[in-house]
Structure formats: C-alpha cells, structure tokens
CSV table of C-alpha atoms in Angstrom, one decimal:
chain,number,residue,atom,x,y,z
A,1,MET,CA,-0.1,-0.1,-0.1
A,2,LEU,CA,2.6,2.6,1.0
A,3,ARG,CA,4.6,1.5,-2.3
A,4,ARG,CA,1.6,2.4,-4.1
A,5,TYR,CA,1.0,5.8,-2.7
A,6,ALA,CA,4.6,6.6,-3.0
A,7,GLY,CA,4.4,5.7,-6.7
A,8,LEU,CA,1.4,8.2,-7.2
A,9,LEU,CA,3.1,10.6,-5.2
A,10,GLY,CA,6.2,10.2,-7.7
A,11,VAL,CA,4.0,10.7,-10.8
A,12,GLN,CA,2.4,13.8,-9.6
A,13,LEU,CA,5.5,15.2,-8.9
A,14,ARG,CA,7.0,14.5,-12.3
A,15,ALA,CA,3.9,15.8,-14.0
A,16,SER,CA,4.2,19.1,-12.0
A,17,VAL,CA,7.8,19.6,-12.8
A,18,LEU,CA,7.5,18.7,-16.6
A,19,LEU,CA,4.3,21.1,-16.7
A,20,SER,CA,6.4,24.0,-15.3
A,21,MET,CA,9.6,23.2,-17.3
A,22,GLN,CA,7.2,23.7,-20.5
A,23,TYR,CA,7.1,27.2,-20.1
A,24,ARG,CA,11.2,27.7,-18.7
A,25,GLY,CA,11.0,31.6,-19.0
A,26,ASP,CA,7.9,31.4,-16.5
A,27,PHE,CA,9.8,29.0,-14.3
A,28,LEU,CA,12.9,31.3,-13.9
A,29,LEU,CA,10.5,34.4,-13.5
A,30,GLU,CA,8.3,33.0,-10.9
A,31,GLY,CA,11.7,31.8,-9.0
A,32,LEU,CA,13.2,35.2,-9.3
A,33,ILE,CA,9.7,37.1,-8.2
A,34,SER,CA,9.8,34.4,-5.0
A,35,LEU,CA,13.0,35.6,-4.4
A,36,PHE,CA,12.3,39.4,-4.3
A,37,TRP,CA,9.2,39.1,-2.2
A,38,THR,CA,11.3,37.1,0.1
A,39,PHE,CA,13.9,39.7,0.6
A,40,THR,CA,11.2,42.3,0.4
A,41,ALA,CA,9.5,40.7,3.5
A,42,MET,CA,12.7,41.0,5.5
A,43,ALA,CA,12.8,44.6,5.5
A,44,PRO,CA,10.7,45.2,8.8
A,45,LEU,CA,13.2,43.2,10.6
A,46,PHE,CA,16.3,45.4,9.5
A,47,VAL,CA,14.0,48.5,10.2
A,48,VAL,CA,13.4,47.3,14.0
A,49,TYR,CA,16.7,46.1,14.7
A,50,ALA,CA,18.2,49.2,13.6
A,51,GLU,CA,16.7,51.1,16.5
A,52,ARG,CA,17.9,48.4,19.1
A,53,PRO,CA,20.3,45.4,19.6
A,54,SER,CA,17.7,42.9,21.0
A,55,ILE,CA,14.0,42.4,20.9
A,56,ALA,CA,12.2,40.1,23.8
A,57,GLY,CA,15.7,38.5,24.4
A,58,TRP,CA,16.3,37.8,20.5
A,59,SER,CA,19.4,39.4,18.9
A,60,PHE,CA,19.1,40.2,15.1
A,61,GLY,CA,21.1,37.1,14.3
A,62,GLU,CA,18.8,35.0,16.2
A,63,SER,CA,15.8,36.7,14.7
A,64,LEU,CA,17.1,36.1,11.2
A,65,LEU,CA,17.3,32.3,12.1
A,66,VAL,CA,13.8,32.5,12.6
A,67,VAL,CA,13.0,34.4,9.6
A,68,GLY,CA,14.9,31.3,7.7
A,69,TRP,CA,12.8,28.9,8.9
A,70,PHE,CA,9.6,30.8,8.1
A,71,THR,CA,11.0,31.2,4.5
A,72,LEU,CA,11.8,27.4,4.5
A,73,LEU,CA,8.3,26.7,5.6
A,74,GLN,CA,6.8,29.2,3.4
A,75,GLY,CA,8.3,27.2,0.5
A,76,VAL,CA,6.9,24.1,1.7
A,77,LEU,CA,3.6,25.5,2.2
A,78,GLU,CA,3.1,27.4,-1.1
A,79,GLY,CA,5.2,24.8,-3.0
A,80,ALA,CA,3.6,21.5,-2.0
A,81,ILE,CA,0.4,22.3,0.2
A,82,THR,CA,-1.6,25.3,-1.0
A,83,PRO,CA,-1.6,24.5,-4.7
A,84,SER,CA,-3.5,21.2,-4.3
A,85,LEU,CA,-5.8,22.2,-1.8
A,86,ASN,CA,-6.9,25.7,-3.3
A,87,GLY,CA,-8.4,23.4,-5.9
A,88,VAL,CA,-10.3,21.3,-3.8
A,89,VAL,CA,-12.5,24.3,-2.7
A,90,GLU,CA,-13.5,25.0,-6.4
A,91,HIS,CA,-14.2,21.2,-6.9
A,92,ILE,CA,-16.3,21.5,-3.9
A,93,ARG,CA,-18.1,24.7,-5.0
A,94,LYS,CA,-18.8,23.3,-8.4
A,95,GLY,CA,-19.7,20.0,-7.4
A,96,THR,CA,-16.9,18.2,-9.3
A,97,LEU,CA,-15.2,16.3,-6.6
A,98,ASP,CA,-16.9,13.2,-7.7
A,99,PHE,CA,-13.9,12.7,-10.1
A,100,VAL,CA,-11.7,12.4,-7.2
A,101,LEU,CA,-14.0,10.4,-5.0
A,102,LEU,CA,-14.7,7.7,-7.5
A,103,LYS,CA,-10.9,7.0,-8.0
A,104,PRO,CA,-9.6,3.7,-6.4
A,105,ALA,CA,-7.5,5.6,-3.8
A,106,ASP,CA,-7.6,7.5,-0.7
A,107,ALA,CA,-9.4,10.8,-1.6
A,108,GLN,CA,-7.4,13.0,0.8
A,109,PHE,CA,-4.3,11.7,-0.6
A,110,LEU,CA,-5.6,12.5,-4.0
A,111,VAL,CA,-6.7,16.0,-3.4
A,112,SER,CA,-3.4,16.8,-1.6
A,113,THR,CA,-1.0,15.8,-4.3
A,114,THR,CA,-2.8,17.2,-7.5
A,115,GLY,CA,-0.4,19.9,-8.1
A,116,PHE,CA,2.9,21.4,-7.1
A,117,GLU,CA,4.7,24.4,-7.8
A,118,PRO,CA,8.5,23.6,-8.3
A,119,TRP,CA,9.8,27.2,-8.3
A,120,ARG,CA,8.6,27.7,-4.7
A,121,ALA,CA,11.8,25.4,-3.9
A,122,THR,CA,13.5,28.7,-4.4
A,123,ASN,CA,12.2,29.6,-0.9
A,124,VAL,CA,13.4,26.6,0.7
A,125,LEU,CA,16.8,26.9,-0.6
A,126,THR,CA,16.9,30.8,0.5
A,127,GLY,CA,15.6,29.8,3.9
A,128,ILE,CA,18.5,27.5,4.2
A,129,ALA,CA,20.7,30.2,3.2
A,130,ILE,CA,19.4,32.6,5.5
A,131,ILE,CA,19.8,30.0,8.3
A,132,VAL,CA,23.5,29.7,7.3
A,133,TYR,CA,24.1,33.7,7.1
A,134,ALA,CA,22.3,33.8,10.6
A,135,PHE,CA,24.9,31.3,12.2
A,136,HIS,CA,27.7,33.3,10.4
A,137,LEU,CA,26.6,36.4,12.4
A,138,LEU,CA,26.1,34.7,15.6
A,139,GLU,CA,29.8,33.5,14.8
A,140,ARG,CA,28.8,29.9,16.0
A,141,GLY,CA,27.3,26.7,14.4
A,142,PRO,CA,24.4,24.6,15.3
A,143,SER,CA,25.0,21.3,17.4
A,144,ILE,CA,24.4,18.0,15.9
A,145,PRO,CA,21.5,17.1,18.4
A,146,GLY,CA,20.2,20.7,17.5
A,147,ILE,CA,20.3,19.9,13.6
A,148,PHE,CA,18.7,16.4,14.5
A,149,ALA,CA,15.8,18.1,16.8
A,150,ALA,CA,15.3,20.9,14.2
A,151,LEU,CA,14.7,18.3,11.2
A,152,VAL,CA,12.3,16.5,13.6
A,153,LEU,CA,10.4,19.8,14.1
A,154,LEU,CA,10.6,20.4,10.4
A,155,GLY,CA,8.6,17.4,9.8
A,156,THR,CA,6.2,18.3,12.8
A,157,SER,CA,5.8,21.7,11.3
A,158,THR,CA,4.7,20.3,7.7
A,159,VAL,CA,2.4,18.3,9.6
A,160,LEU,CA,0.7,21.1,11.4
A,161,LEU,CA,0.6,23.2,8.1
A,162,TYR,CA,-0.8,20.4,6.3
A,163,SER,CA,-3.5,19.5,9.0
A,164,MET,CA,-4.5,23.0,9.3
A,165,TRP,CA,-5.1,23.5,5.6
A,166,ILE,CA,-7.2,20.3,5.6
A,167,LEU,CA,-9.5,21.7,8.5
A,168,THR,CA,-9.5,25.1,6.5
A,169,VAL,CA,-10.4,23.2,3.3
A,170,SER,CA,-13.1,20.9,4.9
A,171,ALA,CA,-15.0,24.2,5.9
A,172,ALA,CA,-15.7,24.4,2.2
A,173,PHE,CA,-18.0,21.6,2.6
A,174,VAL,CA,-20.5,23.2,4.9
A,175,VAL,CA,-19.6,27.0,4.0
A,176,VAL,CA,-19.9,28.0,0.3
A,177,LYS,CA,-17.2,30.6,0.3
A,178,VAL,CA,-13.9,29.9,2.3
A,179,ASP,CA,-11.8,32.3,0.1
A,180,ASN,CA,-11.4,34.8,3.1
A,181,LEU,CA,-10.9,32.1,5.5
A,182,THR,CA,-7.7,31.0,3.4
A,183,TYR,CA,-6.4,34.5,3.2
A,184,PHE,CA,-6.9,35.0,6.7
A,185,PHE,CA,-5.1,31.7,7.4
A,186,GLN,CA,-2.0,32.9,5.2
A,187,SER,CA,-2.0,36.2,7.0
A,188,ILE,CA,-1.8,34.7,10.5
A,189,PHE,CA,1.1,32.4,9.2
A,190,ASP,CA,2.9,35.5,8.3
A,191,ALA,CA,3.4,36.3,12.0
A,192,ALA,CA,5.3,33.2,12.3
A,193,ARG,CA,8.3,35.1,10.9
A,194,TRP,CA,8.8,36.8,14.3
A,195,PRO,CA,10.2,34.8,17.7
A,196,SER,CA,6.9,34.1,19.5
A,197,SER,CA,8.2,35.6,22.6
A,198,ILE,CA,7.5,39.0,21.2
A,199,PHE,CA,3.7,38.1,21.5
A,200,LYS,CA,2.2,38.5,24.8
A,201,GLY,CA,-1.0,37.8,26.5
A,202,PRO,CA,-3.8,36.2,24.5
A,203,LEU,CA,-1.7,36.3,21.2
A,204,ALA,CA,0.8,34.3,22.9
A,205,PHE,CA,-1.6,31.7,24.1
A,206,ILE,CA,-3.2,31.4,20.5
A,207,PHE,CA,0.1,31.1,18.5
A,208,THR,CA,1.3,28.5,20.8
A,209,PHE,CA,-1.9,26.4,21.5
A,210,ILE,CA,-4.5,27.1,18.9
A,211,ILE,CA,-2.5,28.3,15.9
A,212,PRO,CA,0.9,26.5,16.9
A,213,LEU,CA,3.0,29.1,14.9
A,214,ALA,CA,5.7,29.1,17.7
A,215,LEU,CA,6.1,25.4,17.1
A,216,MET,CA,6.6,25.8,13.3
A,217,THR,CA,9.3,28.6,13.4
A,218,THR,CA,10.8,29.6,16.9
A,219,PHE,CA,11.1,26.0,18.2
A,220,PRO,CA,13.4,25.0,15.5
A,221,ALA,CA,15.4,28.1,15.9
A,222,GLU,CA,15.7,27.3,19.3
A,223,ALA,CA,16.5,23.8,19.0
A,224,MET,CA,19.7,25.0,16.5
A,225,LEU,CA,20.7,27.4,19.2
A,226,GLY,CA,20.5,24.5,21.7
A,227,ARG,CA,18.2,26.0,24.2
A,228,LEU,CA,14.9,24.2,23.2
A,229,PRO,CA,13.9,22.0,26.3
A,230,LEU,CA,13.5,18.1,25.3
A,231,ARG,CA,9.9,18.4,27.0
A,232,ALA,CA,8.9,20.9,24.3
A,233,LEU,CA,10.4,18.7,21.4
A,234,VAL,CA,8.3,15.8,22.8
A,235,ALA,CA,5.0,18.0,23.0
A,236,ALA,CA,5.8,19.5,19.3
A,237,VAL,CA,5.7,15.8,18.1
A,238,ALA,CA,2.8,14.7,20.3
A,239,GLY,CA,0.8,17.8,19.2
A,240,SER,CA,1.4,17.3,15.4
A,241,PHE,CA,0.3,13.7,15.6
A,242,VAL,CA,-2.9,15.1,17.4
A,243,PHE,CA,-3.6,18.0,14.9
A,244,ALA,CA,-3.2,15.1,12.1
A,245,PHE,CA,-5.6,12.9,13.6
A,246,VAL,CA,-8.3,15.6,14.1
A,247,ALA,CA,-7.8,17.0,10.8
A,248,ARG,CA,-8.2,13.3,9.1
A,249,ARG,CA,-11.3,12.7,11.2
A,250,VAL,CA,-12.8,16.2,10.3
A,251,TRP,CA,-12.0,15.6,6.5
A,252,LEU,CA,-13.7,12.1,6.8
A,253,ARG,CA,-17.0,13.5,8.4
A,254,SER,CA,-17.0,16.5,5.9
A,255,ILE,CA,-17.5,14.5,3.0
A,256,GLY,CA,-20.8,13.3,4.1
A,257,TYR,CA,-21.8,17.1,3.5
A,258,TYR,CA,-20.7,16.9,-0.1
A,259,THR,CA,-23.3,17.1,-2.7
A,260,SER,CA,-22.2,16.6,-6.3
A,261,ALA,CA,-23.3,18.7,-9.3
A,262,SER,CA,-25.7,15.9,-10.5
A,263,SER,CA,-27.5,15.6,-7.1
C-alpha cells in the first residue's frame, strides 16, 4: 500500500515539474519573483533592529534564524500544500469532486497531491541560506543534536501546516465561500516570521496552542541554538500527531456533507 501511494506521489511530482518546465521563462521568472518577495518581507526586521540590539531577548542574528525557518516553511506551504488544496475548494463549489471520490485511492491523498509549484523550491533554498548566514552572524554553528531536533520539528511543522489546511478546506463542505478564510490563514502565518516571545497575553496563547506558529519557526530556531527543552520537542511531536488525527477525522466527516453537481 505504502509503495503504491509513493508511486502515485512520484507521478504527480514528475507531472508538475514537466508542466512547469514547458514554460522555462515563466519558471525562472516565478523563481526570481519569489526571491524578490522573500527579501522584501525581511525589510521590517532590518528596520526594527536598526533601533535596538535585541527584541524580547532575541538578537538580530537569532531573529534571522527564525526568518530562515519561516522562509523555508513558506516554500513548503506554497509549493507543496496550497496549490493542491486550493483546487479542492473549487471542486466542492462546482460539485465536481466526484471525479476524485470515485477513484480507487484515498480521496484525501489525491486532493493533496494534484499539483505542485516547483519554483517555490527557491524559498526552501533561500531559507537554508538565511539560516547559514544567521549562524555566520552569530559566529557559531548549530550542534548535531540541535540539527536533529530541528529536522524533527521540520517534519512536525509540515504536518501541522498540512493539517490546518485540511481543516480549513473541510469548512468548504458546509460553507460556500472560504476564500476569505484561506487568506486569513495565510495572513496569520505571516506572524511566524517573528520569535514567539514577542507576542504577549492572548496572542501568545493563540500562537502557541490554537494556531501553533511558535512550534513551526521559533522552536526549530531554539533547537538549533541549543536552548529548546526536550519536553518541548516531545510535546511538539505529540501535538502534530493530535492535529493530524483531528484533521483526518474532520475530513472524513466533512465528505458526508458533499453534494455533487448531479445531485
């Protein structure tokens, strides 16, 4: 079963890459535009740190590490998660999801792998470059356990992002228009470019437990800096499993609300 789904994923990836490479000019242009917006989004960080040496205990180099993780995850989100799941909303609205549900494979897997945007890989590479530059500014390197913990957190962060998108898309089965909700989610995700300790009060609680942005970018940065407690790493892994389980149950239940175009 696992081999079969791995094969399906490989086919979808090859199809997306071949489709993108048909228009190589657009492929390169989209990559350059992604780089432009990435460095433009870093402007507030330079402005804020021009006035002070640290914010909420985070130096410029340490905050740059958080930005690196944010950029990397943004590449994963916009390159591998959003393109497919945005199409699901249109399928539900037009009542054409039957073509997916009738296929002999898991519907959630199929709707999650219908399309990829390979040029978003530039964000992943840029995020890695920012992380390397941040450690250059800090005049130190990450520890081996820190790198291992950060890789584990990269997996949990990807699972969390995917689960939250599944929850958002599932709302389309009962709410006709969820475009505003998806835009709202993307706006909220932008807050992950800042260390979580900047946010106080209700926002700190929301960004840690309700929409765990802290887990996605601040935790990996702290792991690489060698100051993330082991219990936080364990809680992050457990939390991602809980989110994935809840998202799966909600998806299966939401399909029951689906009404096709022929109904």
